[in-house]
Amino acid sequence: MNRKQLQYVIELSEDLNFSVVAEKLGITQPALSKQILSLERELDVKLFDRNNIPMTMTAAGEHFVAEAKKLIYREDQLLRSMEDYKSGKLGKLEIGISPFRSLYLIPNIVKQVKDKFPGVTVVLHEEGSDTLRKNATEGKYDFALVNLPVDESVLDVKLIEADTLVLAVPEKLSQALPASSENGIPEIDLSQCKNVPFVVVSPAQEMRQLFDKMCAEADFVPYVATEVVGVSSAWSMARAGVGATLLPLQFVENFEFDKSIALFKLKNCQYSRQPAIVTRRGQYISEYAKYAIELLTHKNI
């Protein structure tokens, strides 16, 4: 039994399809089948029930996968713990992060980490929220940046600056909105935007779910002019005048301000997004990972 076989079984347990998993792993289906059969013969137990359509895991297989994940995790932690002993602080810093946060939150952090630890390679795993949470609980990153809530029985949590949500509205559309302003960014009630076209992200994303809740609270169904995949695309659409979109102010502030866009805070907004740095409880944290976390939690460094 070797690590490769463990990984093959874990991958197969998730898709339960030899051809799909073989393609994902970059090997042939016969080669994958041979590895699994060899392992089952060595263990003298069946891990997969191939008589069922679709294929299922046996009870022994489910137990094997759970323990195999623990073994791989422990091996990875041992290897990471040895990296600091290498001359020149060589190593790899793996960060789980959403694609839009990697645009504005992480570049300066990476630069400072590289300045202090030039021998470290930084790898950004740009994933969706559910994947980030799942992989973080399995210890696949040095740390991940996700929105709360998370499973704090498994993950250690460090809060970072909360998102301030604003409505980015094309200038021509904003002129008809009855906003009030005393200091700074003007405020508007979302219920006053019933006639405004909106650019939204897909329903599976947290930002869209938050936006839908806010519209329901304001008692109106928004006119969706365009649906896009990511927040950065929504921002580009708003700048082009397609419609208004909900964005974190921190995201907008990291780009050159465009006079064709007006920003509005939302009055009486009951919803917020609290991002956090999460690591698997008990996970080894390298010196360069600690430094990156410190940078993210203390702005003045």
PDB file of C-alpha atoms in Angstrom:
ATOM      1  CA  MET A   1       0.000   0.000   0.000  1.00  0.00           C
ATOM      2  CA  ASN A   2       1.398   3.394  -0.989  1.00  0.00           C
ATOM      3  CA  ARG A   3       0.352   7.054  -1.014  1.00  0.00           C
ATOM      4  CA  LYS A   4      -0.629   6.907  -4.688  1.00  0.00           C
ATOM      5  CA  GLN A   5      -3.092   4.095  -4.001  1.00  0.00           C
ATOM      6  CA  LEU A   6      -4.521   6.005  -1.045  1.00  0.00           C
ATOM      7  CA  GLN A   7      -5.084   9.049  -3.232  1.00  0.00           C
ATOM      8  CA  TYR A   8      -6.658   6.940  -5.983  1.00  0.00           C
ATOM      9  CA  VAL A   9      -9.167   5.429  -3.543  1.00  0.00           C
ATOM     10  CA  ILE A  10     -10.010   8.858  -2.106  1.00  0.00           C
ATOM     11  CA  GLU A  11     -10.586  10.324  -5.583  1.00  0.00           C
ATOM     12  CA  LEU A  12     -12.696   7.326  -6.621  1.00  0.00           C
ATOM     13  CA  SER A  13     -14.785   7.592  -3.449  1.00  0.00           C
ATOM     14  CA  GLU A  14     -15.818  11.123  -4.474  1.00  0.00           C
ATOM     15  CA  ASP A  15     -16.821  10.436  -8.093  1.00  0.00           C
ATOM     16  CA  LEU A  16     -17.505   6.652  -8.014  1.00  0.00           C
ATOM     17  CA  ASN A  17     -16.693   6.456 -11.720  1.00  0.00           C
ATOM     18  CA  PHE A  18     -13.469   4.861 -12.982  1.00  0.00           C
ATOM     19  CA  SER A  19     -13.380   6.675 -16.327  1.00  0.00           C
ATOM     20  CA  VAL A  20     -14.041  10.119 -14.792  1.00  0.00           C
ATOM     21  CA  VAL A  21     -11.411   9.639 -12.079  1.00  0.00           C
ATOM     22  CA  ALA A  22      -8.842   8.199 -14.493  1.00  0.00           C
ATOM     23  CA  GLU A  23      -9.216  11.259 -16.732  1.00  0.00           C
ATOM     24  CA  LYS A  24      -8.917  13.591 -13.734  1.00  0.00           C
ATOM     25  CA  LEU A  25      -5.739  11.799 -12.582  1.00  0.00           C
ATOM     26  CA  GLY A  26      -4.238  11.698 -16.068  1.00  0.00           C
ATOM     27  CA  ILE A  27      -3.968   7.904 -16.222  1.00  0.00           C
ATOM     28  CA  THR A  28      -5.783   5.187 -18.166  1.00  0.00           C
ATOM     29  CA  GLN A  29      -8.866   3.482 -16.775  1.00  0.00           C
ATOM     30  CA  PRO A  30      -7.193   0.012 -16.851  1.00  0.00           C
ATOM     31  CA  ALA A  31      -4.233   1.420 -14.893  1.00  0.00           C
ATOM     32  CA  LEU A  32      -6.563   2.844 -12.252  1.00  0.00           C
ATOM     33  CA  SER A  33      -8.536  -0.416 -12.029  1.00  0.00           C
ATOM     34  CA  LYS A  34      -5.297  -2.367 -11.655  1.00  0.00           C
ATOM     35  CA  GLN A  35      -4.144  -0.183  -8.753  1.00  0.00           C
ATOM     36  CA  ILE A  36      -7.479  -0.509  -6.932  1.00  0.00           C
ATOM     37  CA  LEU A  37      -7.667  -4.282  -7.459  1.00  0.00           C
ATOM     38  CA  SER A  38      -4.077  -4.677  -6.281  1.00  0.00           C
ATOM     39  CA  LEU A  39      -4.859  -2.773  -3.097  1.00  0.00           C
ATOM     40  CA  GLU A  40      -8.044  -4.786  -2.468  1.00  0.00           C
ATOM     41  CA  ARG A  41      -6.077  -8.034  -2.868  1.00  0.00           C
ATOM     42  CA  GLU A  42      -3.423  -6.787  -0.454  1.00  0.00           C
ATOM     43  CA  LEU A  43      -6.075  -5.835   2.102  1.00  0.00           C
ATOM     44  CA  ASP A  44      -8.188  -8.923   1.319  1.00  0.00           C
ATOM     45  CA  VAL A  45     -11.308  -6.773   1.396  1.00  0.00           C
ATOM     46  CA  LYS A  46     -13.520  -5.054  -1.167  1.00  0.00           C
ATOM     47  CA  LEU A  47     -13.532  -1.264  -1.005  1.00  0.00           C
ATOM     48  CA  PHE A  48     -16.061  -0.733  -3.822  1.00  0.00           C
ATOM     49  CA  ASP A  49     -19.230  -2.623  -4.728  1.00  0.00           C
ATOM     50  CA  ARG A  50     -19.045  -2.849  -8.511  1.00  0.00           C
ATOM     51  CA  ASN A  51     -22.277  -4.875  -8.755  1.00  0.00           C
ATOM     52  CA  ASN A  52     -24.346  -1.779  -8.039  1.00  0.00           C
ATOM     53  CA  ILE A  53     -25.102   0.756 -10.763  1.00  0.00           C
ATOM     54  CA  PRO A  54     -23.833   3.296 -10.071  1.00  0.00           C
ATOM     55  CA  MET A  55     -20.933   1.818  -8.112  1.00  0.00           C
ATOM     56  CA  THR A  56     -21.023   2.316  -4.333  1.00  0.00           C
ATOM     57  CA  MET A  57     -18.583   2.195  -1.425  1.00  0.00           C
ATOM     58  CA  THR A  58     -18.577  -0.774   0.909  1.00  0.00           C
ATOM     59  CA  ALA A  59     -18.555  -0.179   4.655  1.00  0.00           C
ATOM     60  CA  ALA A  60     -14.894  -1.192   4.647  1.00  0.00           C
ATOM     61  CA  GLY A  61     -14.251   1.267   1.829  1.00  0.00           C
ATOM     62  CA  GLU A  62     -15.828   4.157   3.721  1.00  0.00           C
ATOM     63  CA  HIS A  63     -13.683   3.376   6.773  1.00  0.00           C
ATOM     64  CA  PHE A  64     -10.577   3.062   4.585  1.00  0.00           C
ATOM     65  CA  VAL A  65     -11.176   6.477   2.959  1.00  0.00           C
ATOM     66  CA  ALA A  66     -11.662   8.205   6.321  1.00  0.00           C
ATOM     67  CA  GLU A  67      -8.402   6.746   7.666  1.00  0.00           C
ATOM     68  CA  ALA A  68      -6.529   7.309   4.385  1.00  0.00           C
ATOM     69  CA  LYS A  69      -7.351  11.023   4.525  1.00  0.00           C
ATOM     70  CA  LYS A  70      -5.942  11.158   8.060  1.00  0.00           C
ATOM     71  CA  LEU A  71      -2.727   9.397   6.983  1.00  0.00           C
ATOM     72  CA  ILE A  72      -2.158  11.743   4.037  1.00  0.00           C
ATOM     73  CA  TYR A  73      -2.903  14.753   6.212  1.00  0.00           C
ATOM     74  CA  ARG A  74      -0.388  13.630   8.860  1.00  0.00           C
ATOM     75  CA  GLU A  75       2.263  12.968   6.238  1.00  0.00           C
ATOM     76  CA  ASP A  76       1.715  16.418   4.726  1.00  0.00           C
ATOM     77  CA  GLN A  77       1.981  18.031   8.153  1.00  0.00           C
ATOM     78  CA  LEU A  78       5.270  16.233   8.829  1.00  0.00           C
ATOM     79  CA  LEU A  79       6.703  17.410   5.517  1.00  0.00           C
ATOM     80  CA  ARG A  80       5.566  20.985   6.150  1.00  0.00           C
ATOM     81  CA  SER A  81       7.050  20.954   9.635  1.00  0.00           C
ATOM     82  CA  MET A  82      10.453  20.056   8.169  1.00  0.00           C
ATOM     83  CA  GLU A  83      10.459  22.892   5.633  1.00  0.00           C
ATOM     84  CA  ASP A  84      11.617  25.496   8.157  1.00  0.00           C
ATOM     85  CA  TYR A  85      14.771  23.468   8.762  1.00  0.00           C
ATOM     86  CA  LYS A  86      15.879  23.767   5.160  1.00  0.00           C
ATOM     87  CA  SER A  87      18.559  26.329   4.462  1.00  0.00           C
ATOM     88  CA  GLY A  88      17.219  29.540   2.965  1.00  0.00           C
ATOM     89  CA  LYS A  89      13.713  28.947   4.302  1.00  0.00           C
ATOM     90  CA  LEU A  90      12.665  27.069   1.182  1.00  0.00           C
ATOM     91  CA  GLY A  91       9.082  25.956   1.052  1.00  0.00           C
ATOM     92  CA  LYS A  92       5.604  26.427  -0.377  1.00  0.00           C
ATOM     93  CA  LEU A  93       2.838  28.640   1.015  1.00  0.00           C
ATOM     94  CA  GLU A  94      -0.579  27.398  -0.137  1.00  0.00           C
ATOM     95  CA  ILE A  95      -3.491  29.768   0.335  1.00  0.00           C
ATOM     96  CA  GLY A  96      -7.149  29.035  -0.355  1.00  0.00           C
ATOM     97  CA  ILE A  97      -8.982  32.140  -1.512  1.00  0.00           C
ATOM     98  CA  SER A  98     -11.908  33.205  -3.702  1.00  0.00           C
ATOM     99  CA  PRO A  99     -11.002  34.598  -7.136  1.00  0.00           C
ATOM    100  CA  PHE A 100     -12.320  38.086  -6.389  1.00  0.00           C
ATOM    101  CA  ARG A 101     -10.467  38.378  -3.049  1.00  0.00           C
ATOM    102  CA  SER A 102      -7.266  37.326  -4.764  1.00  0.00           C
ATOM    103  CA  LEU A 103      -7.621  40.446  -6.925  1.00  0.00           C
ATOM    104  CA  TYR A 104      -7.585  43.015  -4.130  1.00  0.00           C
ATOM    105  CA  LEU A 105      -6.727  41.459  -0.781  1.00  0.00           C
ATOM    106  CA  ILE A 106      -3.747  39.207  -1.374  1.00  0.00           C
ATOM    107  CA  PRO A 107      -1.284  40.724  -3.931  1.00  0.00           C
ATOM    108  CA  ASN A 108       0.425  43.070  -1.445  1.00  0.00           C
ATOM    109  CA  ILE A 109       0.556  40.278   1.140  1.00  0.00           C
ATOM    110  CA  VAL A 110       2.289  37.972  -1.347  1.00  0.00           C
ATOM    111  CA  LYS A 111       4.791  40.718  -2.171  1.00  0.00           C
ATOM    112  CA  GLN A 112       5.692  41.214   1.491  1.00  0.00           C
ATOM    113  CA  VAL A 113       5.986  37.464   2.112  1.00  0.00           C
ATOM    114  CA  LYS A 114       8.291  37.123  -0.895  1.00  0.00           C
ATOM    115  CA  ASP A 115      10.408  40.043   0.314  1.00  0.00           C
ATOM    116  CA  LYS A 116      10.899  38.387   3.714  1.00  0.00           C
ATOM    117  CA  PHE A 117      11.088  34.759   2.504  1.00  0.00           C
ATOM    118  CA  PRO A 118      12.466  34.862  -1.062  1.00  0.00           C
ATOM    119  CA  GLY A 119      12.882  31.086  -1.176  1.00  0.00           C
ATOM    120  CA  VAL A 120       9.171  30.443  -0.629  1.00  0.00           C
ATOM    121  CA  THR A 121       6.826  29.719  -3.519  1.00  0.00           C
ATOM    122  CA  VAL A 122       3.302  31.085  -2.992  1.00  0.00           C
ATOM    123  CA  VAL A 123       0.447  29.068  -4.521  1.00  0.00           C
ATOM    124  CA  LEU A 124      -3.068  30.555  -4.620  1.00  0.00           C
ATOM    125  CA  HIS A 125      -5.908  28.035  -4.834  1.00  0.00           C
ATOM    126  CA  GLU A 126      -8.747  30.169  -6.189  1.00  0.00           C
ATOM    127  CA  GLU A 127     -11.922  28.250  -5.350  1.00  0.00           C
ATOM    128  CA  GLY A 128     -15.576  28.703  -4.516  1.00  0.00           C
ATOM    129  CA  SER A 129     -16.684  29.070  -0.886  1.00  0.00           C
ATOM    130  CA  ASP A 130     -17.887  25.488  -0.380  1.00  0.00           C
ATOM    131  CA  THR A 131     -14.669  24.041  -1.801  1.00  0.00           C
ATOM    132  CA  LEU A 132     -12.559  26.382   0.339  1.00  0.00           C
ATOM    133  CA  ARG A 133     -14.351  25.307   3.523  1.00  0.00           C
ATOM    134  CA  LYS A 134     -14.134  21.614   2.654  1.00  0.00           C
ATOM    135  CA  ASN A 135     -10.447  21.713   1.737  1.00  0.00           C
ATOM    136  CA  ALA A 136      -9.583  23.813   4.784  1.00  0.00           C
ATOM    137  CA  THR A 137     -11.148  21.226   7.103  1.00  0.00           C
ATOM    138  CA  GLU A 138      -8.967  18.593   5.391  1.00  0.00           C
ATOM    139  CA  GLY A 139      -5.817  20.685   5.872  1.00  0.00           C
ATOM    140  CA  LYS A 140      -5.136  21.102   2.162  1.00  0.00           C
ATOM    141  CA  TYR A 141      -3.995  24.724   2.546  1.00  0.00           C
ATOM    142  CA  ASP A 142      -1.673  26.511   4.936  1.00  0.00           C
ATOM    143  CA  PHE A 143      -4.723  28.686   5.504  1.00  0.00           C
ATOM    144  CA  ALA A 144      -7.865  29.799   3.687  1.00  0.00           C
ATOM    145  CA  LEU A 145      -9.843  33.038   3.530  1.00  0.00           C
ATOM    146  CA  VAL A 146     -13.585  32.418   3.760  1.00  0.00           C
ATOM    147  CA  ASN A 147     -16.720  34.107   5.008  1.00  0.00           C
ATOM    148  CA  LEU A 148     -18.276  33.028   8.283  1.00  0.00           C
ATOM    149  CA  PRO A 149     -19.907  30.818   9.355  1.00  0.00           C
ATOM    150  CA  VAL A 150     -17.500  27.870   9.356  1.00  0.00           C
ATOM    151  CA  ASP A 151     -17.262  24.686  11.400  1.00  0.00           C
ATOM    152  CA  GLU A 152     -15.318  25.945  14.416  1.00  0.00           C
ATOM    153  CA  SER A 153     -15.174  22.464  15.931  1.00  0.00           C
ATOM    154  CA  VAL A 154     -12.673  21.612  13.184  1.00  0.00           C
ATOM    155  CA  LEU A 155     -11.243  24.988  12.170  1.00  0.00           C
ATOM    156  CA  ASP A 156      -9.311  27.674  14.039  1.00  0.00           C
ATOM    157  CA  VAL A 157     -10.607  31.127  13.095  1.00  0.00           C
ATOM    158  CA  LYS A 158      -8.959  34.555  12.965  1.00  0.00           C
ATOM    159  CA  LEU A 159     -11.198  37.441  11.947  1.00  0.00           C
ATOM    160  CA  ILE A 160     -10.043  40.073   9.463  1.00  0.00           C
ATOM    161  CA  GLU A 161     -11.678  43.376   8.509  1.00  0.00           C
ATOM    162  CA  ALA A 162     -15.391  42.897   7.818  1.00  0.00           C
ATOM    163  CA  ASP A 163     -16.689  43.691   4.347  1.00  0.00           C
ATOM    164  CA  THR A 164     -18.519  47.008   3.986  1.00  0.00           C
ATOM    165  CA  LEU A 165     -21.129  46.388   1.317  1.00  0.00           C
ATOM    166  CA  VAL A 166     -21.967  49.189  -1.106  1.00  0.00           C
ATOM    167  CA  LEU A 167     -24.130  49.550  -4.166  1.00  0.00           C
ATOM    168  CA  ALA A 168     -22.113  50.542  -7.245  1.00  0.00           C
ATOM    169  CA  VAL A 169     -24.460  52.354  -9.637  1.00  0.00           C
ATOM    170  CA  PRO A 170     -23.666  53.732 -13.115  1.00  0.00           C
ATOM    171  CA  GLU A 171     -23.682  57.531 -12.914  1.00  0.00           C
ATOM    172  CA  LYS A 172     -26.588  57.963 -15.342  1.00  0.00           C
ATOM    173  CA  LEU A 173     -28.762  55.591 -13.308  1.00  0.00           C
ATOM    174  CA  SER A 174     -27.738  57.128  -9.979  1.00  0.00           C
ATOM    175  CA  GLN A 175     -29.069  60.591 -10.856  1.00  0.00           C
ATOM    176  CA  ALA A 176     -32.654  59.466 -10.297  1.00  0.00           C
ATOM    177  CA  LEU A 177     -31.968  57.916  -6.877  1.00  0.00           C
ATOM    178  CA  PRO A 178     -33.033  59.907  -3.779  1.00  0.00           C
ATOM    179  CA  ALA A 179     -29.841  59.429  -1.747  1.00  0.00           C
ATOM    180  CA  SER A 180     -28.940  61.280   1.437  1.00  0.00           C
ATOM    181  CA  SER A 181     -25.440  62.295   2.382  1.00  0.00           C
ATOM    182  CA  GLU A 182     -23.934  63.936   5.451  1.00  0.00           C
ATOM    183  CA  ASN A 183     -20.321  62.758   5.349  1.00  0.00           C
ATOM    184  CA  GLY A 184     -18.554  60.413   2.983  1.00  0.00           C
ATOM    185  CA  ILE A 185     -20.469  57.927   0.851  1.00  0.00           C
ATOM    186  CA  PRO A 186     -24.189  58.770   0.399  1.00  0.00           C
ATOM    187  CA  GLU A 187     -26.820  56.379   1.713  1.00  0.00           C
ATOM    188  CA  ILE A 188     -29.875  54.948   0.036  1.00  0.00           C
ATOM    189  CA  ASP A 189     -32.657  52.575   0.952  1.00  0.00           C
ATOM    190  CA  LEU A 190     -32.589  49.506  -1.293  1.00  0.00           C
ATOM    191  CA  SER A 191     -36.377  49.694  -1.628  1.00  0.00           C
ATOM    192  CA  GLN A 192     -35.857  52.917  -3.613  1.00  0.00           C
ATOM    193  CA  CYS A 193     -34.006  50.945  -6.311  1.00  0.00           C
ATOM    194  CA  LYS A 194     -36.983  48.988  -7.636  1.00  0.00           C
ATOM    195  CA  ASN A 195     -36.609  50.473 -11.122  1.00  0.00           C
ATOM    196  CA  VAL A 196     -32.833  50.063 -11.318  1.00  0.00           C
ATOM    197  CA  PRO A 197     -31.404  47.271 -13.509  1.00  0.00           C
ATOM    198  CA  PHE A 198     -28.993  45.018 -11.606  1.00  0.00           C
ATOM    199  CA  VAL A 199     -25.924  42.980 -12.482  1.00  0.00           C
ATOM    200  CA  VAL A 200     -25.783  39.895 -10.249  1.00  0.00           C
ATOM    201  CA  VAL A 201     -23.568  36.856  -9.766  1.00  0.00           C
ATOM    202  CA  SER A 202     -24.910  33.305 -10.071  1.00  0.00           C
ATOM    203  CA  PRO A 203     -27.460  32.007  -7.501  1.00  0.00           C
ATOM    204  CA  ALA A 204     -24.960  29.518  -6.028  1.00  0.00           C
ATOM    205  CA  GLN A 205     -22.676  32.301  -4.816  1.00  0.00           C
ATOM    206  CA  GLU A 206     -22.885  33.851  -1.358  1.00  0.00           C
ATOM    207  CA  MET A 207     -22.967  37.420  -2.678  1.00  0.00           C
ATOM    208  CA  ARG A 208     -26.070  36.604  -4.757  1.00  0.00           C
ATOM    209  CA  GLN A 209     -27.789  34.884  -1.857  1.00  0.00           C
ATOM    210  CA  LEU A 210     -27.082  37.910   0.311  1.00  0.00           C
ATOM    211  CA  PHE A 211     -28.410  40.268  -2.371  1.00  0.00           C
ATOM    212  CA  ASP A 212     -31.604  38.210  -2.767  1.00  0.00           C
ATOM    213  CA  LYS A 213     -32.204  38.325   1.006  1.00  0.00           C
ATOM    214  CA  MET A 214     -31.728  42.082   1.040  1.00  0.00           C
ATOM    215  CA  CYS A 215     -34.201  42.560  -1.820  1.00  0.00           C
ATOM    216  CA  ALA A 216     -36.731  40.317  -0.080  1.00  0.00           C
ATOM    217  CA  GLU A 217     -36.296  42.384   3.080  1.00  0.00           C
ATOM    218  CA  ALA A 218     -36.893  45.535   0.986  1.00  0.00           C
ATOM    219  CA  ASP A 219     -40.027  43.847  -0.432  1.00  0.00           C
ATOM    220  CA  PHE A 220     -39.243  43.876  -4.142  1.00  0.00           C
ATOM    221  CA  VAL A 221     -38.061  41.540  -6.889  1.00  0.00           C
ATOM    222  CA  PRO A 222     -35.036  43.093  -8.625  1.00  0.00           C
ATOM    223  CA  TYR A 223     -34.824  43.507 -12.372  1.00  0.00           C
ATOM    224  CA  VAL A 224     -31.779  41.411 -13.308  1.00  0.00           C
ATOM    225  CA  ALA A 225     -30.256  42.881 -16.442  1.00  0.00           C
ATOM    226  CA  THR A 226     -27.216  40.586 -16.485  1.00  0.00           C
ATOM    227  CA  GLU A 227     -25.995  37.552 -14.552  1.00  0.00           C
ATOM    228  CA  VAL A 228     -22.239  36.907 -14.429  1.00  0.00           C
ATOM    229  CA  VAL A 229     -19.909  34.380 -12.815  1.00  0.00           C
ATOM    230  CA  GLY A 230     -17.701  36.595 -10.667  1.00  0.00           C
ATOM    231  CA  VAL A 231     -17.752  39.827  -8.676  1.00  0.00           C
ATOM    232  CA  SER A 232     -14.992  41.342 -10.815  1.00  0.00           C
ATOM    233  CA  SER A 233     -17.154  40.791 -13.909  1.00  0.00           C
ATOM    234  CA  ALA A 234     -20.102  42.431 -12.145  1.00  0.00           C
ATOM    235  CA  TRP A 235     -17.873  45.433 -11.374  1.00  0.00           C
ATOM    236  CA  SER A 236     -16.837  45.670 -15.031  1.00  0.00           C
ATOM    237  CA  MET A 237     -20.472  45.529 -16.136  1.00  0.00           C
ATOM    238  CA  ALA A 238     -21.403  48.305 -13.718  1.00  0.00           C
ATOM    239  CA  ARG A 239     -18.548  50.457 -15.014  1.00  0.00           C
ATOM    240  CA  ALA A 240     -19.846  49.875 -18.550  1.00  0.00           C
ATOM    241  CA  GLY A 241     -23.262  51.203 -17.509  1.00  0.00           C
ATOM    242  CA  VAL A 242     -25.168  47.906 -17.692  1.00  0.00           C
ATOM    243  CA  GLY A 243     -26.603  48.091 -14.188  1.00  0.00           C
ATOM    244  CA  ALA A 244     -25.993  48.440 -10.468  1.00  0.00           C
ATOM    245  CA  THR A 245     -24.240  45.742  -8.456  1.00  0.00           C
ATOM    246  CA  LEU A 246     -23.491  44.920  -4.820  1.00  0.00           C
ATOM    247  CA  LEU A 247     -19.785  44.963  -3.932  1.00  0.00           C
ATOM    248  CA  PRO A 248     -17.470  45.126  -0.918  1.00  0.00           C
ATOM    249  CA  LEU A 249     -16.151  48.672  -0.567  1.00  0.00           C
ATOM    250  CA  GLN A 250     -12.671  47.218   0.063  1.00  0.00           C
ATOM    251  CA  PHE A 251     -12.756  45.705  -3.419  1.00  0.00           C
ATOM    252  CA  VAL A 252     -13.738  48.988  -5.105  1.00  0.00           C
ATOM    253  CA  GLU A 253     -11.115  51.005  -3.204  1.00  0.00           C
ATOM    254  CA  ASN A 254      -8.312  48.913  -4.663  1.00  0.00           C
ATOM    255  CA  PHE A 255      -9.077  50.060  -8.200  1.00  0.00           C
ATOM    256  CA  GLU A 256      -8.713  53.481  -9.746  1.00  0.00           C
ATOM    257  CA  PHE A 257     -11.993  55.268  -9.043  1.00  0.00           C
ATOM    258  CA  ASP A 258     -14.173  55.641 -12.085  1.00  0.00           C
ATOM    259  CA  LYS A 259     -16.306  58.789 -12.268  1.00  0.00           C
ATOM    260  CA  SER A 260     -18.881  56.865 -14.246  1.00  0.00           C
ATOM    261  CA  ILE A 261     -19.761  54.986 -11.032  1.00  0.00           C
ATOM    262  CA  ALA A 262     -21.567  56.283  -7.944  1.00  0.00           C
ATOM    263  CA  LEU A 263     -21.262  54.402  -4.657  1.00  0.00           C
ATOM    264  CA  PHE A 264     -24.038  54.161  -2.067  1.00  0.00           C
ATOM    265  CA  LYS A 265     -24.147  52.662   1.397  1.00  0.00           C
ATOM    266  CA  LEU A 266     -27.371  50.834   2.163  1.00  0.00           C
ATOM    267  CA  LYS A 267     -29.579  52.161   4.965  1.00  0.00           C
ATOM    268  CA  ASN A 268     -30.770  49.752   7.644  1.00  0.00           C
ATOM    269  CA  CYS A 269     -28.841  46.875   6.110  1.00  0.00           C
ATOM    270  CA  GLN A 270     -29.167  43.849   8.425  1.00  0.00           C
ATOM    271  CA  TYR A 271     -26.765  41.674   6.462  1.00  0.00           C
ATOM    272  CA  SER A 272     -22.983  41.651   6.395  1.00  0.00           C
ATOM    273  CA  ARG A 273     -20.049  39.513   5.347  1.00  0.00           C
ATOM    274  CA  GLN A 274     -17.384  38.630   7.897  1.00  0.00           C
ATOM    275  CA  PRO A 275     -14.280  37.129   6.295  1.00  0.00           C
ATOM    276  CA  ALA A 276     -11.856  35.091   8.355  1.00  0.00           C
ATOM    277  CA  ILE A 277      -8.586  33.208   8.100  1.00  0.00           C
ATOM    278  CA  VAL A 278      -9.170  29.530   8.852  1.00  0.00           C
ATOM    279  CA  THR A 279      -6.804  26.634   9.466  1.00  0.00           C
ATOM    280  CA  ARG A 280      -7.488  23.071  10.443  1.00  0.00           C
ATOM    281  CA  ARG A 281      -7.288  22.739  14.232  1.00  0.00           C
ATOM    282  CA  GLY A 282      -3.885  21.408  15.271  1.00  0.00           C
ATOM    283  CA  GLN A 283      -2.374  21.998  11.830  1.00  0.00           C
ATOM    284  CA  TYR A 284       1.317  22.902  11.596  1.00  0.00           C
ATOM    285  CA  ILE A 285       1.740  26.567  10.626  1.00  0.00           C
ATOM    286  CA  SER A 286       5.076  27.508   9.020  1.00  0.00           C
ATOM    287  CA  GLU A 287       6.883  30.735   9.831  1.00  0.00           C
ATOM    288  CA  TYR A 288       5.993  32.225   6.453  1.00  0.00           C
ATOM    289  CA  ALA A 289       2.331  31.229   6.852  1.00  0.00           C
ATOM    290  CA  LYS A 290       2.312  32.873  10.303  1.00  0.00           C
ATOM    291  CA  TYR A 291       3.795  36.010   8.767  1.00  0.00           C
ATOM    292  CA  ALA A 292       1.142  36.140   6.024  1.00  0.00           C
ATOM    293  CA  ILE A 293      -1.619  35.657   8.609  1.00  0.00           C
ATOM    294  CA  GLU A 294      -0.123  38.433  10.736  1.00  0.00           C
ATOM    295  CA  LEU A 295      -0.110  40.752   7.732  1.00  0.00           C
ATOM    296  CA  LEU A 296      -3.751  40.014   6.995  1.00  0.00           C
ATOM    297  CA  THR A 297      -4.880  40.556  10.582  1.00  0.00           C
ATOM    298  CA  HIS A 298      -2.768  43.663  11.298  1.00  0.00           C
ATOM    299  CA  LYS A 299      -3.016  46.312   8.596  1.00  0.00           C
ATOM    300  CA  ASN A 300      -0.239  48.518   9.937  1.00  0.00           C
ATOM    301  CA  ILE A 301       2.640  46.070   9.475  1.00  0.00           C
TER     302      ILE A 301
END
